[in-house]
Amino acid sequence: MTRVQAARTQVAIIGSGPSGLLLAQMLDRAGIASVVLERRSRDYVLGRVRAGVIEQGSVEILRRAGVAERMLREGLRHEGVEIAADERRYRIDFGVASASLTVYGQTELTKDLMEARDASGGSPQFEAEDVALIGVDTTKPRVIYGREGVRHALDCDFIAGCDGFHGVSRQSIPAGVLKTHERVYPFGWLGVLADTPPISRELVYASHERGFALCSMRSAARSRCYVQCDLDADVAQWSDERFWDELAARLPAELASRVVRAPTIEKSVAPLRSFVAEPLRYGRLFLAGDAAHIVPPTGAKGLNLAIRDVDQLAAALVAHYAEGRDGLLDEYSASALRRIWRAERFSAWLTSVLHRFPERTSFDRGMQLAELENLTSSTAARTAFVEAYTGLLP
Ligand SMILES: Cc1cc2nc3c(=O)[nH]c(=O)nc-3n(C[C@H](O)[C@H](O)[C@H](O)COP(=O)(O)OP(=O)(O)OC[C@H]3O[C@@H](n4cnc5c(N)ncnc54)[C@H](O)[C@@H]3O)c2cc1C
């Protein structure tokens, strides 16, 4: 690669996950130019199966961004959630805080966001190799990358690091500046996608002596289910039959009887991690989404946090360009981190209540069950749960 092609934009966005695509969409609607650089291929990005629970506040942000039409039409609106512990069942009604959630796959949301980019003529630059951020602590940052045998230099005003946990953006903040906070859990989730009807209209979280399980869905005919597994679990050792057996064993008998076994379409193991980086700004570089934080999937906060980060960052960039105000950019890191830590708290708490930890004693199990009893017997506890779970708090 000898030739260098130079280009300029206002905001260079690294990563075309939900964060990067949504940021590009919001900036575009405000007349701000951006270029999205993505390491993977379009098919890979569109094929990823991940989150699926969209908070009410996220729905509103996506609606404002003009990408919620299909979600509002096809998404499943939920007004409660069920938590089971052995044979006990607790339903938590979101009505206690007048809230709701929408179940809509991240895969579908990514498709909607990608179509909006294509329609605007701002499709991501896929298969961008060796992306490197240069001069982020100056007023003239630049992104260098390779693509289709050509070396590219993209000059910009700002860089948005939307490249997930393993991306290059966070690593571009000097070690002496970046602080990270992390908890790695001693187990993972084995997840499957299958064309089989969900066992219930709402999500069912199960806390069981054998470990945690979750029955979620993507539609009335497609289920997304998980069981807690060892960190080193090998998908090859988990036949479909073994998965459905284990899921049923962790559910109350009546719910287990509703499991309709079907061949799985996707099966994968995800580790569980709580992680926060700070600051979220270094010079002209801003981190958003999984590049900045990770939550364990219990509580379904990852995608929603990313959407909130992007909403906040887009507003700050619009204030900069449209009104010459930099206050929101200056406040971005501190204010986003306050919101992020609250979501980390809830996700870590729910993880601790529902999972089987290796060293768990009978006292620990008693505490878990008491937490669940408290949720059903105390209106205050239930309201606090619903506020956190549905993302009602700003
Ligand atoms: C297996 C799995 C299951 C999940 N399940 C849930 C769930 O059930 N509920 C929930 O709420 N959340 C879940 N999450 C989390 C949720 O999917 C994420 O929070 C969400 O994807 C964050 O979006 P993002 O755009 O910030 O990051 P990502 O979706 O990770 O996107 C980052 C993008 O940046 C690209 N990239 C990385 N490095 C570079 C580079 N050097 N150059 C250019 N591009 C780069 C990546 O290819 C990727 O496309 C799950 C995550 C995983 C991994």
Short mmCIF file of C-alpha atoms and ligand atoms in Angstrom, two decimals:
data_model
loop_
_atom_site.label_atom_id
_atom_site.label_comp_id
_atom_site.label_asym_id
_atom_site.label_seq_id
_atom_site.Cartn_x
_atom_site.Cartn_y
_atom_site.Cartn_z
CA MET A 1 0.00 0.00 0.00
CA THR A 2 1.85 3.10 -1.16
CA ARG A 3 -0.81 5.57 -2.32
CA VAL A 4 -2.41 7.71 0.47
CA GLN A 5 -5.86 9.07 -0.17
CA ALA A 6 -6.70 12.12 1.94
CA ALA A 7 -10.22 13.16 2.93
CA ARG A 8 -11.87 15.38 5.51
CA THR A 9 -15.05 15.19 7.57
CA GLN A 10 -16.39 16.84 10.70
CA VAL A 11 -16.75 13.72 12.87
CA ALA A 12 -14.89 10.46 12.26
CA ILE A 13 -16.83 7.59 13.81
CA ILE A 14 -14.98 4.36 14.58
CA GLY A 15 -17.26 1.30 14.54
CA SER A 16 -20.61 0.57 12.90
CA GLY A 17 -22.39 -1.14 15.77
CA PRO A 18 -25.56 0.49 17.08
CA SER A 19 -23.56 3.35 18.67
CA GLY A 20 -21.68 4.37 15.54
CA LEU A 21 -24.63 3.99 13.18
CA LEU A 22 -27.00 5.90 15.45
CA LEU A 23 -24.50 8.71 16.00
CA ALA A 24 -24.01 9.08 12.23
CA GLN A 25 -27.78 9.18 11.77
CA MET A 26 -28.31 11.84 14.46
CA LEU A 27 -25.46 14.01 13.16
CA ASP A 28 -26.73 13.68 9.61
CA ARG A 29 -30.18 14.94 10.65
CA ALA A 30 -28.47 17.98 12.20
CA GLY A 31 -26.46 18.65 9.03
CA ILE A 32 -23.13 17.49 10.49
CA ALA A 33 -20.91 15.38 8.23
CA SER A 34 -19.41 12.13 9.46
CA VAL A 35 -17.61 9.07 8.13
CA VAL A 36 -18.09 5.67 9.80
CA LEU A 37 -15.12 3.26 9.67
CA GLU A 38 -15.83 -0.41 10.36
CA ARG A 39 -13.28 -3.21 10.67
CA ARG A 40 -15.68 -6.01 9.70
CA SER A 41 -17.75 -6.68 6.56
CA ARG A 42 -21.32 -5.46 6.10
CA ASP A 43 -22.64 -9.06 6.27
CA TYR A 44 -20.81 -9.73 9.52
CA VAL A 45 -22.19 -6.58 11.16
CA LEU A 46 -25.73 -7.31 9.96
CA GLY A 47 -25.55 -10.96 11.04
CA ARG A 48 -24.55 -10.44 14.69
CA VAL A 49 -27.13 -11.67 17.22
CA ARG A 50 -27.01 -9.75 20.49
CA ALA A 51 -29.39 -7.67 22.61
CA GLY A 52 -33.14 -7.34 22.22
CA VAL A 53 -34.74 -5.37 25.03
CA ILE A 54 -35.25 -1.69 24.27
CA GLU A 55 -36.11 0.70 27.10
CA GLN A 56 -38.87 3.26 26.75
CA GLY A 57 -36.34 6.12 26.75
CA SER A 58 -34.31 4.41 24.01
CA VAL A 59 -37.45 3.96 21.91
CA GLU A 60 -38.05 7.70 22.19
CA ILE A 61 -34.44 8.49 21.15
CA LEU A 62 -34.69 6.16 18.14
CA ARG A 63 -38.03 7.71 17.19
CA ARG A 64 -36.48 11.19 17.29
CA ALA A 65 -33.64 9.91 15.12
CA GLY A 66 -36.18 8.71 12.53
CA VAL A 67 -35.31 5.01 12.79
CA ALA A 68 -38.10 3.62 14.97
CA GLU A 69 -40.86 3.11 12.42
CA ARG A 70 -40.42 -0.66 11.95
CA MET A 71 -39.63 -1.18 15.62
CA LEU A 72 -42.87 0.53 16.66
CA ARG A 73 -44.75 -1.63 14.17
CA GLU A 74 -43.10 -5.02 14.76
CA GLY A 75 -41.60 -4.75 18.27
CA LEU A 76 -43.34 -6.50 21.17
CA ARG A 77 -44.46 -4.17 23.94
CA HIS A 78 -43.95 -5.61 27.44
CA GLU A 79 -45.63 -4.38 30.58
CA GLY A 80 -44.07 -6.76 33.07
CA VAL A 81 -41.41 -9.38 33.68
CA GLU A 82 -41.40 -12.66 35.55
CA ILE A 83 -38.71 -13.86 37.93
CA ALA A 84 -38.77 -17.51 39.04
CA ALA A 85 -36.81 -19.11 41.84
CA ASP A 86 -37.09 -22.91 41.94
CA GLU A 87 -40.91 -23.40 41.97
CA ARG A 88 -41.69 -19.84 43.12
CA ARG A 89 -42.84 -17.30 40.55
CA TYR A 90 -42.93 -13.52 40.89
CA ARG A 91 -44.40 -11.20 38.26
CA ILE A 92 -43.33 -7.59 38.38
CA ASP A 93 -45.80 -5.26 36.71
CA PHE A 94 -44.23 -2.17 35.13
CA GLY A 95 -47.54 -0.37 35.77
CA VAL A 96 -46.25 0.45 39.26
CA ALA A 97 -44.15 3.13 37.52
CA SER A 98 -46.25 3.53 34.33
CA ALA A 99 -43.43 2.04 32.26
CA SER A 100 -43.02 -0.39 29.37
CA LEU A 101 -40.27 -2.05 27.30
CA THR A 102 -40.09 -3.01 23.65
CA VAL A 103 -38.59 -6.32 22.57
CA TYR A 104 -36.88 -5.85 19.20
CA GLY A 105 -33.66 -7.60 18.19
CA GLN A 106 -30.42 -5.66 17.94
CA THR A 107 -30.00 -7.39 14.57
CA GLU A 108 -33.20 -5.73 13.32
CA LEU A 109 -32.25 -2.37 14.79
CA THR A 110 -28.85 -2.58 13.09
CA LYS A 111 -30.61 -3.33 9.81
CA ASP A 112 -32.86 -0.25 10.23
CA LEU A 113 -29.88 1.96 11.10
CA MET A 114 -27.89 0.62 8.17
CA GLU A 115 -30.76 1.27 5.76
CA ALA A 116 -30.98 4.85 7.02
CA ARG A 117 -27.22 5.28 6.37
CA ASP A 118 -27.54 3.80 2.89
CA ALA A 119 -30.49 6.09 2.11
CA SER A 120 -28.49 9.15 3.17
CA GLY A 121 -25.49 8.15 1.05
CA GLY A 122 -23.36 7.74 4.19
CA SER A 123 -22.85 3.98 4.28
CA PRO A 124 -19.97 2.89 6.54
CA GLN A 125 -16.55 2.18 5.08
CA PHE A 126 -16.44 -1.56 5.76
CA GLU A 127 -13.32 -3.68 6.13
CA ALA A 128 -11.21 -0.71 7.22
CA GLU A 129 -7.91 -2.22 8.36
CA ASP A 130 -5.41 -1.08 10.97
CA VAL A 131 -7.40 1.96 12.03
CA ALA A 132 -5.11 4.32 14.01
CA LEU A 133 -6.03 7.57 15.73
CA ILE A 134 -3.44 10.33 15.45
CA GLY A 135 -3.23 13.64 17.31
CA VAL A 136 -6.41 13.21 19.33
CA ASP A 137 -5.09 15.67 21.93
CA THR A 138 -4.63 18.36 19.26
CA THR A 139 -7.23 20.42 17.36
CA LYS A 140 -6.41 18.50 14.18
CA PRO A 141 -7.04 14.81 14.81
CA ARG A 142 -6.62 12.35 11.99
CA VAL A 143 -7.61 8.73 11.42
CA ILE A 144 -5.34 6.51 9.32
CA TYR A 145 -6.56 3.23 7.87
CA GLY A 146 -6.18 0.84 4.96
CA ARG A 147 -8.95 -0.24 2.63
CA GLU A 148 -8.97 -2.15 -0.64
CA GLY A 149 -5.20 -1.82 -0.94
CA VAL A 150 -5.19 1.95 -0.44
CA ARG A 151 -3.90 3.86 2.60
CA HIS A 152 -6.37 6.54 3.79
CA ALA A 153 -5.90 9.64 5.98
CA LEU A 154 -9.14 11.12 7.28
CA ASP A 155 -8.84 14.57 8.89
CA CYS A 156 -11.65 15.62 11.20
CA ASP A 157 -12.69 17.91 14.06
CA PHE A 158 -13.69 15.11 16.44
CA ILE A 159 -13.39 11.33 16.72
CA ALA A 160 -16.19 9.25 18.21
CA GLY A 161 -14.89 5.94 19.56
CA CYS A 162 -17.89 3.63 19.03
CA ASP A 163 -15.79 0.52 18.39
CA GLY A 164 -16.87 -1.71 21.25
CA PHE A 165 -14.91 -3.33 24.03
CA HIS A 166 -12.05 -4.61 21.85
CA GLY A 167 -11.74 -1.49 19.68
CA VAL A 168 -8.79 0.80 19.11
CA SER A 169 -10.31 4.03 20.47
CA ARG A 170 -10.08 3.41 24.21
CA GLN A 171 -6.56 2.07 23.70
CA SER A 172 -5.63 5.42 22.14
CA ILE A 173 -6.04 7.18 25.51
CA PRO A 174 -2.62 7.22 27.25
CA ALA A 175 -2.28 4.72 30.11
CA GLY A 176 -1.53 7.53 32.56
CA VAL A 177 -4.86 9.19 31.77
CA LEU A 178 -7.20 6.19 31.36
CA LYS A 179 -8.59 4.49 34.46
CA THR A 180 -10.56 1.26 34.22
CA HIS A 181 -12.78 -0.50 36.75
CA GLU A 182 -13.64 -4.13 36.18
CA ARG A 183 -15.36 -7.19 37.62
CA VAL A 184 -15.10 -10.44 35.69
CA TYR A 185 -17.71 -13.05 36.66
CA PRO A 186 -16.74 -16.72 37.12
CA PHE A 187 -19.35 -17.94 34.61
CA GLY A 188 -20.84 -17.16 31.19
CA TRP A 189 -24.13 -17.39 29.33
CA LEU A 190 -24.79 -20.02 26.70
CA GLY A 191 -27.40 -18.47 24.39
CA VAL A 192 -29.48 -19.96 21.60
CA LEU A 193 -31.85 -18.58 19.01
CA ALA A 194 -34.59 -20.92 17.77
CA ASP A 195 -37.80 -20.76 15.81
CA THR A 196 -40.04 -21.90 18.61
CA PRO A 197 -42.75 -19.94 20.44
CA PRO A 198 -41.65 -18.22 23.67
CA ILE A 199 -42.78 -20.01 26.86
CA SER A 200 -44.44 -16.81 28.04
CA ARG A 201 -45.55 -13.47 26.59
CA GLU A 202 -42.98 -11.74 28.84
CA LEU A 203 -39.34 -12.42 29.71
CA VAL A 204 -38.78 -15.07 32.38
CA TYR A 205 -35.60 -14.87 34.50
CA ALA A 206 -34.96 -18.03 36.53
CA SER A 207 -32.71 -18.39 39.55
CA HIS A 208 -32.14 -22.08 40.27
CA GLU A 209 -29.82 -24.36 42.23
CA ARG A 210 -28.45 -25.53 38.85
CA GLY A 211 -27.79 -21.94 37.77
CA PHE A 212 -29.46 -19.02 36.06
CA ALA A 213 -31.69 -19.23 32.97
CA LEU A 214 -33.47 -16.64 30.84
CA CYS A 215 -36.32 -17.14 28.37
CA SER A 216 -36.52 -14.17 26.06
CA MET A 217 -37.86 -13.79 22.53
CA ARG A 218 -37.54 -11.94 19.26
CA SER A 219 -41.13 -12.50 18.04
CA ALA A 220 -44.19 -14.63 18.75
CA ALA A 221 -42.46 -17.44 16.86
CA ARG A 222 -38.77 -16.96 17.71
CA SER A 223 -37.19 -17.53 21.14
CA ARG A 224 -33.87 -16.35 22.54
CA CYS A 225 -32.91 -18.43 25.58
CA TYR A 226 -29.87 -18.60 27.83
CA VAL A 227 -28.45 -20.81 30.56
CA GLN A 228 -25.59 -19.90 32.89
CA CYS A 229 -22.56 -22.02 31.94
CA ASP A 230 -18.90 -22.47 32.80
CA LEU A 231 -16.59 -19.84 31.35
CA ASP A 232 -14.78 -22.47 29.30
CA ALA A 233 -18.00 -24.13 28.04
CA ASP A 234 -17.55 -25.56 24.56
CA VAL A 235 -20.53 -25.02 22.27
CA ALA A 236 -19.68 -28.29 20.51
CA GLN A 237 -20.44 -30.14 23.77
CA TRP A 238 -23.90 -28.57 23.96
CA SER A 239 -26.25 -30.41 21.62
CA ASP A 240 -29.67 -28.80 21.15
CA GLU A 241 -31.18 -31.59 23.25
CA ARG A 242 -28.78 -30.93 26.11
CA PHE A 243 -29.54 -27.21 25.99
CA TRP A 244 -33.33 -27.64 26.13
CA ASP A 245 -33.00 -30.26 28.91
CA GLU A 246 -30.91 -27.88 31.00
CA LEU A 247 -33.20 -24.92 30.37
CA ALA A 248 -36.29 -26.94 31.37
CA ALA A 249 -34.53 -28.24 34.51
CA ARG A 250 -34.01 -24.66 35.74
CA LEU A 251 -37.62 -23.51 35.21
CA PRO A 252 -40.66 -24.07 37.44
CA ALA A 253 -42.44 -27.26 36.27
CA GLU A 254 -45.40 -25.47 34.70
CA LEU A 255 -43.14 -23.20 32.62
CA ALA A 256 -40.83 -26.11 31.75
CA SER A 257 -43.82 -27.96 30.30
CA ARG A 258 -44.24 -25.11 27.80
CA VAL A 259 -40.74 -25.43 26.30
CA VAL A 260 -41.16 -26.49 22.67
CA ARG A 261 -37.84 -27.93 21.50
CA ALA A 262 -36.66 -26.86 18.07
CA PRO A 263 -33.33 -26.91 16.22
CA THR A 264 -31.24 -23.89 17.19
CA ILE A 265 -30.28 -21.28 14.59
CA GLU A 266 -27.45 -19.77 16.63
CA LYS A 267 -25.59 -20.94 19.70
CA SER A 268 -22.78 -19.09 21.46
CA VAL A 269 -21.13 -18.50 24.82
CA ALA A 270 -20.68 -14.96 26.16
CA PRO A 271 -18.56 -14.13 29.21
CA LEU A 272 -20.04 -11.79 31.83
CA ARG A 273 -18.20 -8.64 32.76
CA SER A 274 -18.78 -5.31 34.47
CA PHE A 275 -16.41 -2.64 33.16
CA VAL A 276 -16.17 1.15 33.23
CA ALA A 277 -13.50 3.34 31.62
CA GLU A 278 -12.88 6.94 32.53
CA PRO A 279 -12.60 9.62 31.35
CA LEU A 280 -14.83 9.23 28.28
CA ARG A 281 -13.10 12.18 26.64
CA TYR A 282 -9.47 12.67 25.76
CA GLY A 283 -8.83 15.80 23.72
CA ARG A 284 -10.98 15.47 20.60
CA LEU A 285 -11.78 11.78 21.20
CA PHE A 286 -15.08 10.76 22.83
CA LEU A 287 -15.98 7.19 23.82
CA ALA A 288 -19.55 5.85 23.59
CA GLY A 289 -21.21 2.46 24.00
CA ASP A 290 -19.25 -0.72 24.70
CA ALA A 291 -15.97 1.12 24.06
CA ALA A 292 -16.66 2.93 27.33
CA HIS A 293 -18.41 0.33 29.46
CA ILE A 294 -19.67 -3.24 29.65
CA VAL A 295 -22.49 -4.55 31.80
CA PRO A 296 -23.38 -8.20 32.34
CA PRO A 297 -26.44 -8.86 30.13
CA THR A 298 -28.67 -9.51 33.17
CA GLY A 299 -30.83 -6.40 33.15
CA ALA A 300 -30.46 -5.80 29.37
CA LYS A 301 -28.65 -2.50 29.79
CA GLY A 302 -25.76 -2.70 27.26
CA LEU A 303 -27.56 -1.57 24.14
CA ASN A 304 -29.67 0.94 26.04
CA LEU A 305 -26.63 2.56 27.64
CA ALA A 306 -25.06 2.85 24.19
CA ILE A 307 -28.17 4.58 22.82
CA ARG A 308 -28.18 7.05 25.74
CA ASP A 309 -24.46 7.80 25.35
CA VAL A 310 -24.95 8.54 21.68
CA ASP A 311 -27.96 10.76 22.32
CA GLN A 312 -25.90 12.78 24.78
CA LEU A 313 -22.83 12.96 22.54
CA ALA A 314 -24.89 13.95 19.48
CA ALA A 315 -26.55 16.78 21.44
CA ALA A 316 -23.12 18.01 22.56
CA LEU A 317 -21.74 17.99 19.01
CA VAL A 318 -24.84 19.74 17.66
CA ALA A 319 -24.45 22.47 20.33
CA HIS A 320 -20.80 22.86 19.25
CA TYR A 321 -21.54 23.20 15.54
CA ALA A 322 -24.89 24.98 15.59
CA GLU A 323 -24.38 27.37 18.50
CA GLY A 324 -20.65 27.39 19.20
CA ARG A 325 -21.37 26.12 22.73
CA ASP A 326 -18.91 23.57 24.15
CA GLY A 327 -20.41 23.16 27.62
CA LEU A 328 -22.10 19.83 26.78
CA LEU A 329 -18.89 18.45 25.27
CA ASP A 330 -17.01 19.48 28.42
CA GLU A 331 -19.62 17.83 30.65
CA TYR A 332 -20.06 14.69 28.54
CA SER A 333 -17.68 12.41 30.42
CA ALA A 334 -18.71 13.28 33.99
CA SER A 335 -22.41 13.36 33.26
CA ALA A 336 -22.47 10.13 31.20
CA LEU A 337 -20.41 8.34 33.87
CA ARG A 338 -22.97 9.15 36.58
CA ARG A 339 -25.68 7.50 34.45
CA ILE A 340 -23.38 4.59 33.51
CA TRP A 341 -22.46 3.77 37.11
CA ARG A 342 -26.15 3.59 38.05
CA ALA A 343 -26.77 1.06 35.27
CA GLU A 344 -23.65 -0.86 36.36
CA ARG A 345 -25.05 -0.99 39.90
CA PHE A 346 -28.37 -2.42 38.77
CA SER A 347 -26.82 -4.95 36.37
CA ALA A 348 -24.31 -6.18 38.97
CA TRP A 349 -27.04 -6.42 41.63
CA LEU A 350 -29.43 -8.40 39.42
CA THR A 351 -26.55 -10.67 38.36
CA SER A 352 -25.71 -11.35 42.02
CA VAL A 353 -29.34 -12.13 42.90
CA LEU A 354 -30.01 -14.53 40.04
CA HIS A 355 -26.79 -16.50 39.41
CA ARG A 356 -25.17 -19.43 41.11
CA PHE A 357 -21.71 -18.34 42.27
CA PRO A 358 -19.10 -21.11 42.75
CA GLU A 359 -18.55 -20.44 46.45
CA ARG A 360 -22.20 -19.84 47.28
CA THR A 361 -23.33 -20.92 50.75
CA SER A 362 -26.88 -21.71 51.91
CA PHE A 363 -26.83 -18.29 53.59
CA ASP A 364 -26.10 -16.63 50.22
CA ARG A 365 -29.01 -18.53 48.66
CA GLY A 366 -31.25 -17.35 51.53
CA MET A 367 -30.22 -13.76 50.77
CA GLN A 368 -31.04 -14.20 47.07
CA LEU A 369 -34.51 -15.54 47.85
CA ALA A 370 -35.11 -12.76 50.40
CA GLU A 371 -34.25 -10.15 47.73
CA LEU A 372 -36.89 -11.65 45.45
CA GLU A 373 -39.49 -11.84 48.26
CA ASN A 374 -38.75 -8.21 49.04
CA LEU A 375 -39.44 -7.25 45.42
CA THR A 376 -42.92 -8.73 45.56
CA SER A 377 -43.87 -7.64 49.06
CA SER A 378 -42.58 -4.04 48.99
CA THR A 379 -44.12 -1.52 46.61
CA ALA A 380 -41.12 0.75 47.16
CA ALA A 381 -38.67 -2.04 46.19
CA ARG A 382 -40.78 -2.96 43.16
CA THR A 383 -40.99 0.63 42.01
CA ALA A 384 -37.23 1.06 42.35
CA PHE A 385 -36.71 -2.17 40.35
CA VAL A 386 -39.06 -1.05 37.58
CA GLU A 387 -37.44 2.40 37.40
CA ALA A 388 -34.01 0.83 36.98
CA TYR A 389 -35.03 -2.09 34.73
CA THR A 390 -37.07 -0.03 32.29
CA GLY A 391 -34.59 2.86 32.36
CA LEU A 392 -37.08 5.43 33.61
CA LEU A 393 -34.45 7.51 35.37
CA PRO A 394 -32.59 10.02 33.16
C1 LIG B 1 -22.63 -11.94 22.65
C2 LIG B 1 -23.28 -10.67 23.18
C3 LIG B 1 -24.57 -10.73 23.69
C4 LIG B 1 -25.18 -9.57 24.17
N1 LIG B 1 -26.44 -9.65 24.69
C5 LIG B 1 -27.00 -8.51 25.18
C6 LIG B 1 -28.30 -8.54 25.72
O1 LIG B 1 -28.96 -9.56 25.76
N2 LIG B 1 -28.81 -7.38 26.21
C7 LIG B 1 -28.09 -6.19 26.17
O2 LIG B 1 -28.61 -5.15 26.57
N3 LIG B 1 -26.88 -6.16 25.66
C8 LIG B 1 -26.33 -7.28 25.18
N4 LIG B 1 -25.09 -7.22 24.66
C9 LIG B 1 -24.45 -5.94 24.65
C10 LIG B 1 -24.89 -5.12 23.45
O3 LIG B 1 -25.00 -5.94 22.32
C11 LIG B 1 -23.87 -4.01 23.27
O4 LIG B 1 -23.95 -3.21 24.43
C12 LIG B 1 -24.04 -3.18 22.01
O5 LIG B 1 -23.73 -3.93 20.87
C13 LIG B 1 -23.12 -1.96 22.08
O6 LIG B 1 -23.07 -1.34 20.82
P1 LIG B 1 -21.74 -0.60 20.34
O7 LIG B 1 -22.09 -0.04 19.01
O8 LIG B 1 -21.28 0.32 21.39
O9 LIG B 1 -20.64 -1.73 20.23
P2 LIG B 1 -20.56 -2.95 19.22
O10 LIG B 1 -21.91 -3.47 18.92
O11 LIG B 1 -19.56 -3.89 19.79
O12 LIG B 1 -20.00 -2.33 17.89
C14 LIG B 1 -18.64 -1.93 17.77
C15 LIG B 1 -18.25 -1.99 16.31
O13 LIG B 1 -16.93 -1.51 16.17
C16 LIG B 1 -16.22 -2.36 15.28
N5 LIG B 1 -14.77 -2.25 15.57
C17 LIG B 1 -14.10 -2.80 16.58
N6 LIG B 1 -12.79 -2.48 16.52
C18 LIG B 1 -12.65 -1.70 15.42
C19 LIG B 1 -11.54 -1.06 14.82
N7 LIG B 1 -10.31 -1.17 15.34
N8 LIG B 1 -11.75 -0.35 13.69
C20 LIG B 1 -12.99 -0.22 13.16
N9 LIG B 1 -14.09 -0.82 13.70
C21 LIG B 1 -13.92 -1.55 14.81
C22 LIG B 1 -16.79 -3.73 15.56
O14 LIG B 1 -16.57 -4.63 14.49
C23 LIG B 1 -18.26 -3.41 15.76
O15 LIG B 1 -18.98 -3.44 14.55
C24 LIG B 1 -24.47 -8.36 24.17
C25 LIG B 1 -23.17 -8.30 23.66
C26 LIG B 1 -22.56 -9.45 23.19
C27 LIG B 1 -21.15 -9.38 22.66
#
